[in-house]
PDB file of C-alpha atoms in Angstrom:
ATOM      1  CA  UNK A1471       0.000   0.000   0.000  1.00  0.00           C
ATOM      2  CA  UNK A1472       1.107   3.575  -0.688  1.00  0.00           C
ATOM      3  CA  UNK A1473       2.710   5.564   2.146  1.00  0.00           C
ATOM      4  CA  UNK A1474       0.582   8.066   4.059  1.00  0.00           C
ATOM      5  CA  UNK A1475       1.427  11.695   4.737  1.00  0.00           C
ATOM      6  CA  UNK A1476       0.642  13.072   8.186  1.00  0.00           C
ATOM      7  CA  UNK A1477       0.621  16.721   9.156  1.00  0.00           C
ATOM      8  CA  UNK A1478       2.783  17.435  12.231  1.00  0.00           C
ATOM      9  CA  UNK A1479       1.603  20.097  14.677  1.00  0.00           C
ATOM     10  CA  UNK A1480       3.390  21.318  17.804  1.00  0.00           C
ATOM     11  CA  UNK A1481       1.258  20.376  20.796  1.00  0.00           C
ATOM     12  CA  UNK A1482       2.867  23.170  22.834  1.00  0.00           C
ATOM     13  CA  UNK A1483       3.002  26.292  20.640  1.00  0.00           C
ATOM     14  CA  UNK A1484       4.817  28.194  23.407  1.00  0.00           C
ATOM     15  CA  UNK A1485       7.566  25.569  23.438  1.00  0.00           C
ATOM     16  CA  UNK A1486       7.681  24.354  19.832  1.00  0.00           C
ATOM     17  CA  UNK A1487      10.102  21.720  18.635  1.00  0.00           C
ATOM     18  CA  UNK A1488      12.693  23.467  16.539  1.00  0.00           C
ATOM     19  CA  UNK A1489      13.025  22.003  13.100  1.00  0.00           C
ATOM     20  CA  UNK A1490       9.755  20.064  13.281  1.00  0.00           C
ATOM     21  CA  UNK A1491       8.827  19.325   9.653  1.00  0.00           C
ATOM     22  CA  UNK A1492       5.384  20.320   8.452  1.00  0.00           C
ATOM     23  CA  UNK A1493       4.583  16.715   7.606  1.00  0.00           C
ATOM     24  CA  UNK A1494       6.012  13.238   7.591  1.00  0.00           C
ATOM     25  CA  UNK A1495       5.535  10.418   5.095  1.00  0.00           C
ATOM     26  CA  UNK A1496       5.134   7.011   6.729  1.00  0.00           C
ATOM     27  CA  UNK A1497       4.366   3.440   5.648  1.00  0.00           C
ATOM     28  CA  UNK A1498       0.865   2.317   6.564  1.00  0.00           C
ATOM     29  CA  UNK A1499       2.194  -0.308   8.989  1.00  0.00           C
ATOM     30  CA  UNK A1500       4.669   1.920  10.848  1.00  0.00           C
ATOM     31  CA  UNK A1501       4.653   1.858  14.673  1.00  0.00           C
ATOM     32  CA  UNK A1502       4.528   4.727  17.137  1.00  0.00           C
ATOM     33  CA  UNK A1503       8.152   4.096  18.115  1.00  0.00           C
ATOM     34  CA  UNK A1504       9.324   4.164  14.497  1.00  0.00           C
ATOM     35  CA  UNK A1505       7.560   7.463  13.867  1.00  0.00           C
ATOM     36  CA  UNK A1506       9.287   8.913  16.913  1.00  0.00           C
ATOM     37  CA  UNK A1507      12.640   7.795  15.518  1.00  0.00           C
ATOM     38  CA  UNK A1508      11.851   9.366  12.149  1.00  0.00           C
ATOM     39  CA  UNK A1509      10.746  12.705  13.642  1.00  0.00           C
ATOM     40  CA  UNK A1510      13.662  12.847  16.078  1.00  0.00           C
ATOM     41  CA  UNK A1511      16.114  12.269  13.224  1.00  0.00           C
ATOM     42  CA  UNK A1512      14.610  15.093  11.175  1.00  0.00           C
ATOM     43  CA  UNK A1513      14.610  17.451  14.178  1.00  0.00           C
ATOM     44  CA  UNK A1514      18.177  16.617  15.215  1.00  0.00           C
ATOM     45  CA  UNK A1515      17.091  15.128  18.557  1.00  0.00           C
ATOM     46  CA  UNK A1516      19.421  12.292  19.599  1.00  0.00           C
ATOM     47  CA  UNK A1517      16.980  10.443  21.891  1.00  0.00           C
ATOM     48  CA  UNK A1518      13.734   9.582  20.114  1.00  0.00           C
ATOM     49  CA  UNK A1519      12.097   8.849  23.489  1.00  0.00           C
ATOM     50  CA  UNK A1520      11.890  12.627  23.987  1.00  0.00           C
ATOM     51  CA  UNK A1521       9.299  12.769  21.210  1.00  0.00           C
ATOM     52  CA  UNK A1522       5.715  12.549  22.442  1.00  0.00           C
ATOM     53  CA  UNK A1523       2.944  11.787  19.950  1.00  0.00           C
ATOM     54  CA  UNK A1524      -0.667  12.721  20.665  1.00  0.00           C
ATOM     55  CA  UNK A1525      -4.059  12.055  19.108  1.00  0.00           C
ATOM     56  CA  UNK A1526      -5.248  15.403  17.638  1.00  0.00           C
ATOM     57  CA  UNK A1527      -8.924  14.649  18.389  1.00  0.00           C
ATOM     58  CA  UNK A1528      -8.575  13.541  22.041  1.00  0.00           C
ATOM     59  CA  UNK A1529      -5.218  15.157  22.886  1.00  0.00           C
ATOM     60  CA  UNK A1530      -4.229  11.863  24.527  1.00  0.00           C
ATOM     61  CA  UNK A1531      -0.733  10.454  24.226  1.00  0.00           C
ATOM     62  CA  UNK A1532      -0.069   7.408  22.074  1.00  0.00           C
ATOM     63  CA  UNK A1533       1.216   5.184  24.900  1.00  0.00           C
ATOM     64  CA  UNK A1534       1.773   1.878  23.124  1.00  0.00           C
ATOM     65  CA  UNK A1535       5.095   2.244  21.357  1.00  0.00           C
ATOM     66  CA  UNK A1536       4.438  -0.883  19.281  1.00  0.00           C
ATOM     67  CA  UNK A1537       0.974   0.200  18.093  1.00  0.00           C
ATOM     68  CA  UNK A1538       0.375   0.919  14.398  1.00  0.00           C
ATOM     69  CA  UNK A1539      -0.096   4.682  14.092  1.00  0.00           C
ATOM     70  CA  UNK A1540      -2.667   4.556  11.320  1.00  0.00           C
ATOM     71  CA  UNK A1541      -4.713   1.973  13.223  1.00  0.00           C
ATOM     72  CA  UNK A1542      -5.950   4.927  15.274  1.00  0.00           C
ATOM     73  CA  UNK A1543      -9.147   6.030  13.540  1.00  0.00           C
ATOM     74  CA  UNK A1544      -8.750   9.721  14.465  1.00  0.00           C
ATOM     75  CA  UNK A1545      -5.226   9.888  13.059  1.00  0.00           C
ATOM     76  CA  UNK A1546      -6.065   7.890   9.948  1.00  0.00           C
ATOM     77  CA  UNK A1547      -9.064  10.114   9.240  1.00  0.00           C
ATOM     78  CA  UNK A1548      -7.519  13.480  10.110  1.00  0.00           C
ATOM     79  CA  UNK A1549      -4.052  12.738   8.761  1.00  0.00           C
ATOM     80  CA  UNK A1550      -2.465  14.668  11.620  1.00  0.00           C
ATOM     81  CA  UNK A1551      -0.268  14.092  14.683  1.00  0.00           C
ATOM     82  CA  UNK A1552       0.394  16.376  17.626  1.00  0.00           C
ATOM     83  CA  UNK A1553       4.052  16.365  18.633  1.00  0.00           C
ATOM     84  CA  UNK A1554       5.774  17.500  21.822  1.00  0.00           C
ATOM     85  CA  UNK A1555       9.325  17.429  23.155  1.00  0.00           C
ATOM     86  CA  UNK A1556       8.985  15.610  26.502  1.00  0.00           C
ATOM     87  CA  UNK A1557      12.441  16.677  27.652  1.00  0.00           C
ATOM     88  CA  UNK A1558      15.392  14.516  28.791  1.00  0.00           C
ATOM     89  CA  UNK A1559      14.361  10.929  29.506  1.00  0.00           C
ATOM     90  CA  UNK A1560      15.453   8.108  31.811  1.00  0.00           C
ATOM     91  CA  UNK A1561      14.620   4.424  31.457  1.00  0.00           C
ATOM     92  CA  UNK A1562      11.938   3.005  33.737  1.00  0.00           C
ATOM     93  CA  UNK A1563      14.344   0.254  34.794  1.00  0.00           C
ATOM     94  CA  UNK A1564      16.824   2.857  36.011  1.00  0.00           C
ATOM     95  CA  UNK A1565      14.002   4.724  37.775  1.00  0.00           C
ATOM     96  CA  UNK A1566      13.179   1.658  39.869  1.00  0.00           C
ATOM     97  CA  UNK A1567      16.841   0.893  40.531  1.00  0.00           C
ATOM     98  CA  UNK A1568      17.298   4.407  41.942  1.00  0.00           C
ATOM     99  CA  UNK A1569      14.057   4.278  43.955  1.00  0.00           C
ATOM    100  CA  UNK A1570      14.916   1.015  45.688  1.00  0.00           C
ATOM    101  CA  UNK A1571      18.530   2.028  46.213  1.00  0.00           C
ATOM    102  CA  UNK A1572      17.369   4.630  48.764  1.00  0.00           C
ATOM    103  CA  UNK A1573      16.595   2.301  51.692  1.00  0.00           C
ATOM    104  CA  UNK A1574      19.632   0.146  50.835  1.00  0.00           C
ATOM    105  CA  UNK A1575      21.865   3.194  51.333  1.00  0.00           C
ATOM    106  CA  UNK A1576      20.000   5.037  54.076  1.00  0.00           C
ATOM    107  CA  UNK A1577      19.672   2.196  56.601  1.00  0.00           C
ATOM    108  CA  UNK A1578      23.426   1.397  56.724  1.00  0.00           C
ATOM    109  CA  UNK A1579      24.170   5.134  56.857  1.00  0.00           C
ATOM    110  CA  UNK A1580      21.848   5.632  59.847  1.00  0.00           C
ATOM    111  CA  UNK A1581      23.533   2.710  61.610  1.00  0.00           C
ATOM    112  CA  UNK A1582      26.966   4.195  60.914  1.00  0.00           C
ATOM    113  CA  UNK A1583      25.894   7.609  62.220  1.00  0.00           C
ATOM    114  CA  UNK A1584      23.848   6.191  65.091  1.00  0.00           C
ATOM    115  CA  UNK A1585      25.981   7.704  67.916  1.00  0.00           C
ATOM    116  CA  UNK A1586      25.539  11.183  66.386  1.00  0.00           C
ATOM    117  CA  UNK A1587      21.849  10.882  65.466  1.00  0.00           C
ATOM    118  CA  UNK A1588      20.683   9.957  68.976  1.00  0.00           C
ATOM    119  CA  UNK A1589      23.060  11.980  71.229  1.00  0.00           C
ATOM    120  CA  UNK A1590      20.329  12.418  73.857  1.00  0.00           C
ATOM    121  CA  UNK A1591      20.079   8.660  74.498  1.00  0.00           C
ATOM    122  CA  UNK A1592      22.440   6.354  76.298  1.00  0.00           C
ATOM    123  CA  UNK A1593      24.451   4.497  73.638  1.00  0.00           C
ATOM    124  CA  UNK A1594      23.479   0.835  73.495  1.00  0.00           C
ATOM    125  CA  UNK A1595      24.385  -1.989  71.103  1.00  0.00           C
ATOM    126  CA  UNK A1596      21.773  -2.999  68.556  1.00  0.00           C
ATOM    127  CA  UNK A1597      19.284  -5.514  69.890  1.00  0.00           C
ATOM    128  CA  UNK A1598      18.603  -8.803  68.119  1.00  0.00           C
ATOM    129  CA  UNK A1599      15.269  -7.375  66.950  1.00  0.00           C
ATOM    130  CA  UNK A1600      16.943  -4.288  65.481  1.00  0.00           C
ATOM    131  CA  UNK A1601      19.409  -6.514  63.616  1.00  0.00           C
ATOM    132  CA  UNK A1602      16.478  -8.562  62.369  1.00  0.00           C
ATOM    133  CA  UNK A1603      14.717  -5.385  61.208  1.00  0.00           C
ATOM    134  CA  UNK A1604      17.830  -4.365  59.271  1.00  0.00           C
ATOM    135  CA  UNK A1605      17.944  -7.789  57.604  1.00  0.00           C
ATOM    136  CA  UNK A1606      14.266  -7.718  56.612  1.00  0.00           C
ATOM    137  CA  UNK A1607      14.460  -4.257  55.054  1.00  0.00           C
ATOM    138  CA  UNK A1608      17.670  -5.091  53.186  1.00  0.00           C
ATOM    139  CA  UNK A1609      16.237  -8.406  51.954  1.00  0.00           C
ATOM    140  CA  UNK A1610      13.077  -6.744  50.634  1.00  0.00           C
ATOM    141  CA  UNK A1611      14.866  -4.064  48.636  1.00  0.00           C
ATOM    142  CA  UNK A1612      17.618  -6.363  47.349  1.00  0.00           C
ATOM    143  CA  UNK A1613      14.786  -8.565  46.044  1.00  0.00           C
ATOM    144  CA  UNK A1614      13.206  -5.484  44.462  1.00  0.00           C
ATOM    145  CA  UNK A1615      16.458  -4.570  42.725  1.00  0.00           C
ATOM    146  CA  UNK A1616      16.969  -8.113  41.393  1.00  0.00           C
ATOM    147  CA  UNK A1617      13.404  -8.224  40.086  1.00  0.00           C
ATOM    148  CA  UNK A1618      13.885  -4.848  38.400  1.00  0.00           C
ATOM    149  CA  UNK A1619      17.057  -6.012  36.672  1.00  0.00           C
ATOM    150  CA  UNK A1620      16.068  -9.559  35.726  1.00  0.00           C
ATOM    151  CA  UNK A1621      12.291 -10.073  35.985  1.00  0.00           C
ATOM    152  CA  UNK A1622      10.150  -7.019  35.265  1.00  0.00           C
ATOM    153  CA  UNK A1623       9.316  -6.031  31.688  1.00  0.00           C
ATOM    154  CA  UNK A1624       8.207  -2.439  31.197  1.00  0.00           C
ATOM    155  CA  UNK A1625       5.595  -1.388  28.644  1.00  0.00           C
ATOM    156  CA  UNK A1626       6.919   2.191  28.677  1.00  0.00           C
ATOM    157  CA  UNK A1627      10.569   2.712  27.757  1.00  0.00           C
ATOM    158  CA  UNK A1628      11.267   5.978  29.554  1.00  0.00           C
ATOM    159  CA  UNK A1629       9.933   8.811  31.682  1.00  0.00           C
ATOM    160  CA  UNK A1630      11.032  12.474  32.066  1.00  0.00           C
ATOM    161  CA  UNK A1631      14.302  12.472  33.985  1.00  0.00           C
ATOM    162  CA  UNK A1632      13.184  15.180  36.418  1.00  0.00           C
ATOM    163  CA  UNK A1633      10.332  12.959  37.641  1.00  0.00           C
ATOM    164  CA  UNK A1634      12.910  10.716  39.293  1.00  0.00           C
ATOM    165  CA  UNK A1635      13.042  13.056  42.293  1.00  0.00           C
ATOM    166  CA  UNK A1636       9.281  12.846  42.822  1.00  0.00           C
ATOM    167  CA  UNK A1637       9.186   9.090  42.299  1.00  0.00           C
ATOM    168  CA  UNK A1638      12.140   8.358  44.572  1.00  0.00           C
ATOM    169  CA  UNK A1639      11.161  10.669  47.422  1.00  0.00           C
ATOM    170  CA  UNK A1640       8.720   8.204  48.993  1.00  0.00           C
ATOM    171  CA  UNK A1641      11.203   5.324  49.182  1.00  0.00           C
ATOM    172  CA  UNK A1642      14.197   7.416  50.242  1.00  0.00           C
ATOM    173  CA  UNK A1643      12.292   9.431  52.852  1.00  0.00           C
ATOM    174  CA  UNK A1644       9.806   6.967  54.339  1.00  0.00           C
ATOM    175  CA  UNK A1645      11.215   3.466  53.831  1.00  0.00           C
ATOM    176  CA  UNK A1646      14.642   5.043  54.212  1.00  0.00           C
ATOM    177  CA  UNK A1647      14.966   7.930  56.669  1.00  0.00           C
ATOM    178  CA  UNK A1648      11.739   7.666  58.660  1.00  0.00           C
ATOM    179  CA  UNK A1649      11.826   3.886  59.063  1.00  0.00           C
ATOM    180  CA  UNK A1650      15.542   3.747  59.871  1.00  0.00           C
ATOM    181  CA  UNK A1651      15.331   6.575  62.397  1.00  0.00           C
ATOM    182  CA  UNK A1652      12.449   4.863  64.190  1.00  0.00           C
ATOM    183  CA  UNK A1653      13.916   1.346  64.154  1.00  0.00           C
ATOM    184  CA  UNK A1654      17.486   2.060  65.299  1.00  0.00           C
ATOM    185  CA  UNK A1655      16.688   4.501  68.077  1.00  0.00           C
ATOM    186  CA  UNK A1656      18.059   3.287  71.448  1.00  0.00           C
ATOM    187  CA  UNK A1657      14.580   3.897  72.883  1.00  0.00           C
ATOM    188  CA  UNK A1658      12.544   2.187  70.144  1.00  0.00           C
ATOM    189  CA  UNK A1659      10.376  -0.846  70.840  1.00  0.00           C
ATOM    190  CA  UNK A1660      12.781  -2.885  68.732  1.00  0.00           C
ATOM    191  CA  UNK A1661      15.671  -1.818  70.979  1.00  0.00           C
ATOM    192  CA  UNK A1662      13.975  -3.109  74.126  1.00  0.00           C
ATOM    193  CA  UNK A1663      12.138  -6.101  72.626  1.00  0.00           C
ATOM    194  CA  UNK A1664      12.755  -9.489  74.218  1.00  0.00           C
ATOM    195  CA  UNK A1665      10.081 -11.671  72.658  1.00  0.00           C
ATOM    196  CA  UNK A1666      11.732 -14.125  70.213  1.00  0.00           C
ATOM    197  CA  UNK A1667       8.369 -15.701  69.376  1.00  0.00           C
ATOM    198  CA  UNK A1668       7.026 -12.380  68.065  1.00  0.00           C
ATOM    199  CA  UNK A1669      10.210 -11.951  66.022  1.00  0.00           C
ATOM    200  CA  UNK A1670       9.743 -15.429  64.571  1.00  0.00           C
ATOM    201  CA  UNK A1671       6.058 -14.979  63.711  1.00  0.00           C
ATOM    202  CA  UNK A1672       6.723 -11.670  61.940  1.00  0.00           C
ATOM    203  CA  UNK A1673       9.683 -13.131  60.051  1.00  0.00           C
ATOM    204  CA  UNK A1674       7.754 -16.211  58.878  1.00  0.00           C
ATOM    205  CA  UNK A1675       4.909 -14.026  57.599  1.00  0.00           C
ATOM    206  CA  UNK A1676       7.429 -11.778  55.846  1.00  0.00           C
ATOM    207  CA  UNK A1677       9.337 -14.616  54.156  1.00  0.00           C
ATOM    208  CA  UNK A1678       6.242 -16.522  52.950  1.00  0.00           C
ATOM    209  CA  UNK A1679       4.613 -13.360  51.583  1.00  0.00           C
ATOM    210  CA  UNK A1680       7.819 -12.276  49.832  1.00  0.00           C
ATOM    211  CA  UNK A1681       8.047 -15.679  48.145  1.00  0.00           C
ATOM    212  CA  UNK A1682       4.416 -15.415  47.027  1.00  0.00           C
ATOM    213  CA  UNK A1683       5.011 -11.877  45.776  1.00  0.00           C
ATOM    214  CA  UNK A1684       8.032 -13.034  43.783  1.00  0.00           C
ATOM    215  CA  UNK A1685       6.004 -15.885  42.289  1.00  0.00           C
ATOM    216  CA  UNK A1686       3.339 -13.445  41.069  1.00  0.00           C
ATOM    217  CA  UNK A1687       5.990 -11.167  39.558  1.00  0.00           C
ATOM    218  CA  UNK A1688       7.504 -14.096  37.658  1.00  0.00           C
ATOM    219  CA  UNK A1689       4.064 -15.012  36.310  1.00  0.00           C
ATOM    220  CA  UNK A1690       3.317 -11.445  35.212  1.00  0.00           C
ATOM    221  CA  UNK A1691       6.689 -11.260  33.483  1.00  0.00           C
ATOM    222  CA  UNK A1692       5.933 -14.466  31.582  1.00  0.00           C
ATOM    223  CA  UNK A1693       2.856 -12.847  30.035  1.00  0.00           C
ATOM    224  CA  UNK A1694       4.854 -10.247  28.098  1.00  0.00           C
ATOM    225  CA  UNK A1695       7.549 -10.747  25.492  1.00  0.00           C
ATOM    226  CA  UNK A1696      10.890  -9.041  25.930  1.00  0.00           C
ATOM    227  CA  UNK A1697      10.452  -5.487  24.630  1.00  0.00           C
ATOM    228  CA  UNK A1698       6.730  -6.045  24.106  1.00  0.00           C
ATOM    229  CA  UNK A1699       3.764  -3.983  25.249  1.00  0.00           C
ATOM    230  CA  UNK A1700       1.042  -6.629  25.023  1.00  0.00           C
ATOM    231  CA  UNK A1701      -1.231  -7.310  28.001  1.00  0.00           C
ATOM    232  CA  UNK A1702      -2.715 -10.703  28.892  1.00  0.00           C
ATOM    233  CA  UNK A1703      -5.139 -11.785  31.604  1.00  0.00           C
ATOM    234  CA  UNK A1704      -3.112 -13.124  34.556  1.00  0.00           C
ATOM    235  CA  UNK A1705      -4.148 -16.239  36.457  1.00  0.00           C
ATOM    236  CA  UNK A1706      -2.841 -18.324  39.314  1.00  0.00           C
ATOM    237  CA  UNK A1707      -1.826 -17.532  42.878  1.00  0.00           C
ATOM    238  CA  UNK A1708      -4.066 -14.848  44.363  1.00  0.00           C
ATOM    239  CA  UNK A1709      -5.682 -13.692  41.114  1.00  0.00           C
ATOM    240  CA  UNK A1710      -9.008 -15.300  42.013  1.00  0.00           C
ATOM    241  CA  UNK A1711      -9.168 -13.003  45.051  1.00  0.00           C
ATOM    242  CA  UNK A1712      -7.910  -9.622  43.844  1.00  0.00           C
ATOM    243  CA  UNK A1713      -6.731  -7.805  40.740  1.00  0.00           C
ATOM    244  CA  UNK A1714      -3.169  -7.383  42.000  1.00  0.00           C
ATOM    245  CA  UNK A1715      -2.088 -10.183  44.358  1.00  0.00           C
ATOM    246  CA  UNK A1716       1.500  -8.937  44.093  1.00  0.00           C
ATOM    247  CA  UNK A1717       0.399  -5.852  46.014  1.00  0.00           C
ATOM    248  CA  UNK A1718      -1.595  -7.997  48.444  1.00  0.00           C
ATOM    249  CA  UNK A1719       1.419 -10.175  49.238  1.00  0.00           C
ATOM    250  CA  UNK A1720       3.676  -7.137  49.533  1.00  0.00           C
ATOM    251  CA  UNK A1721       1.348  -5.628  52.137  1.00  0.00           C
ATOM    252  CA  UNK A1722       1.278  -8.932  54.024  1.00  0.00           C
ATOM    253  CA  UNK A1723       5.082  -9.087  53.935  1.00  0.00           C
ATOM    254  CA  UNK A1724       5.348  -5.581  55.367  1.00  0.00           C
ATOM    255  CA  UNK A1725       2.770  -6.416  58.057  1.00  0.00           C
ATOM    256  CA  UNK A1726       5.061  -9.284  59.048  1.00  0.00           C
ATOM    257  CA  UNK A1727       8.010  -6.882  59.150  1.00  0.00           C
ATOM    258  CA  UNK A1728       6.042  -4.426  61.294  1.00  0.00           C
ATOM    259  CA  UNK A1729       5.157  -7.223  63.716  1.00  0.00           C
ATOM    260  CA  UNK A1730       8.809  -8.231  63.969  1.00  0.00           C
ATOM    261  CA  UNK A1731      10.200  -4.687  64.246  1.00  0.00           C
ATOM    262  CA  UNK A1732       7.426  -3.068  66.324  1.00  0.00           C
ATOM    263  CA  UNK A1733       8.290   0.096  64.367  1.00  0.00           C
ATOM    264  CA  UNK A1734       5.915   3.058  64.064  1.00  0.00           C
ATOM    265  CA  UNK A1735       8.094   4.430  61.239  1.00  0.00           C
ATOM    266  CA  UNK A1736       7.778   1.272  59.190  1.00  0.00           C
ATOM    267  CA  UNK A1737       4.045   1.085  59.909  1.00  0.00           C
ATOM    268  CA  UNK A1738       3.606   4.672  58.688  1.00  0.00           C
ATOM    269  CA  UNK A1739       5.561   3.892  55.514  1.00  0.00           C
ATOM    270  CA  UNK A1740       3.438   0.814  54.835  1.00  0.00           C
ATOM    271  CA  UNK A1741       0.208   2.772  55.377  1.00  0.00           C
ATOM    272  CA  UNK A1742       1.294   5.409  52.855  1.00  0.00           C
ATOM    273  CA  UNK A1743       2.460   2.716  50.458  1.00  0.00           C
ATOM    274  CA  UNK A1744      -0.974   1.098  50.581  1.00  0.00           C
ATOM    275  CA  UNK A1745      -2.575   4.314  49.333  1.00  0.00           C
ATOM    276  CA  UNK A1746      -0.260   4.356  46.298  1.00  0.00           C
ATOM    277  CA  UNK A1747      -0.704   0.663  45.545  1.00  0.00           C
ATOM    278  CA  UNK A1748      -4.480   0.914  45.873  1.00  0.00           C
ATOM    279  CA  UNK A1749      -4.572   3.643  43.220  1.00  0.00           C
ATOM    280  CA  UNK A1750      -2.332   1.602  40.890  1.00  0.00           C
ATOM    281  CA  UNK A1751      -4.427  -1.540  41.446  1.00  0.00           C
ATOM    282  CA  UNK A1752      -7.670   0.287  40.656  1.00  0.00           C
ATOM    283  CA  UNK A1753      -6.093   1.562  37.458  1.00  0.00           C
ATOM    284  CA  UNK A1754      -5.089  -1.980  36.472  1.00  0.00           C
ATOM    285  CA  UNK A1755      -8.620  -3.243  37.119  1.00  0.00           C
ATOM    286  CA  UNK A1756     -10.036  -0.519  34.855  1.00  0.00           C
ATOM    287  CA  UNK A1757      -7.479  -1.373  32.167  1.00  0.00           C
ATOM    288  CA  UNK A1758      -8.320  -5.092  32.258  1.00  0.00           C
ATOM    289  CA  UNK A1759     -12.069  -4.390  32.041  1.00  0.00           C
ATOM    290  CA  UNK A1760     -11.562  -2.023  29.112  1.00  0.00           C
ATOM    291  CA  UNK A1761      -9.169  -4.227  27.142  1.00  0.00           C
ATOM    292  CA  UNK A1762     -10.864  -7.584  27.822  1.00  0.00           C
ATOM    293  CA  UNK A1763     -14.570  -6.735  28.334  1.00  0.00           C
ATOM    294  CA  UNK A1764     -15.811 -10.221  27.413  1.00  0.00           C
ATOM    295  CA  UNK A1765     -12.988 -12.391  28.770  1.00  0.00           C
ATOM    296  CA  UNK A1766     -11.865 -10.727  31.993  1.00  0.00           C
ATOM    297  CA  UNK A1767     -13.569 -11.811  35.209  1.00  0.00           C
ATOM    298  CA  UNK A1768     -14.273  -8.577  37.059  1.00  0.00           C
ATOM    299  CA  UNK A1769     -12.888  -8.309  40.582  1.00  0.00           C
ATOM    300  CA  UNK A1770     -14.702  -6.627  43.437  1.00  0.00           C
ATOM    301  CA  UNK A1771     -11.483  -6.096  45.370  1.00  0.00           C
ATOM    302  CA  UNK A1772      -8.302  -4.920  43.673  1.00  0.00           C
ATOM    303  CA  UNK A1773      -5.719  -5.460  46.404  1.00  0.00           C
ATOM    304  CA  UNK A1774      -6.950  -6.565  49.837  1.00  0.00           C
ATOM    305  CA  UNK A1775      -9.968  -8.923  50.038  1.00  0.00           C
ATOM    306  CA  UNK A1776     -12.840  -7.341  51.927  1.00  0.00           C
ATOM    307  CA  UNK A1777     -11.080  -3.970  52.183  1.00  0.00           C
ATOM    308  CA  UNK A1778      -9.736  -2.509  48.917  1.00  0.00           C
TER     309      UNK A1778
END
């Protein structure tokens, strides 16, 4: 079939892309990602991920980088694309690596600086429960890093680099600073705890839930090809109960850690984390219902049975 010519319009007239051609000629089967490469080359932009393409009728971004551009009825009919420079980009994999690195750096740093952080308290060695708390936090975020590097497959390639500060703040501040400060204080409940059975119960809950969470992540990864953007209906462990059992098991794991550590700081971090995960889970439920209206079994609860 003959190539199609699409008009290119700056989506942000106040910040136009310099050198944006008036139009671009594309094959009928070209993907969103390939059009970005073509436009970036003509504009002299080295990273094509900076190019954002938008539907001129709805003003919505074309998210699926592997989608056929002309398969969009509005674009095919109007023969136009809105284009915007999204600014410097960073890969989603690197975003998660940086996010999870926060607690892995902050907790050892707080331990190293412990004599200076709590000068008002009588210096005492770490209790067994505080050492356990350190091990649980480190284990969780090392697992997160390994999953990011070797398991997760991301549908979006990149995000604006400046968003990394917003995305990382929660992990660095709450799971990092707030949790570490609360756990390693000489006057914390973990410092004075002497109940090995409570430590054991919390640890067993944590370990079993982390294993279940990892199993769900492996299953989700198996549903998408490397570099792909396709979505399939997940099944198996926990999916008959909630939309996102990975979030459910993560919450259970953190509840186990809170039991073991007796930490108000960790409990606060988990509570805030639940609000974020609940929003993400609701979004996934909407996406499944929209994409698979006839095949997907609707879930009443997206993350925690009987609650969320």
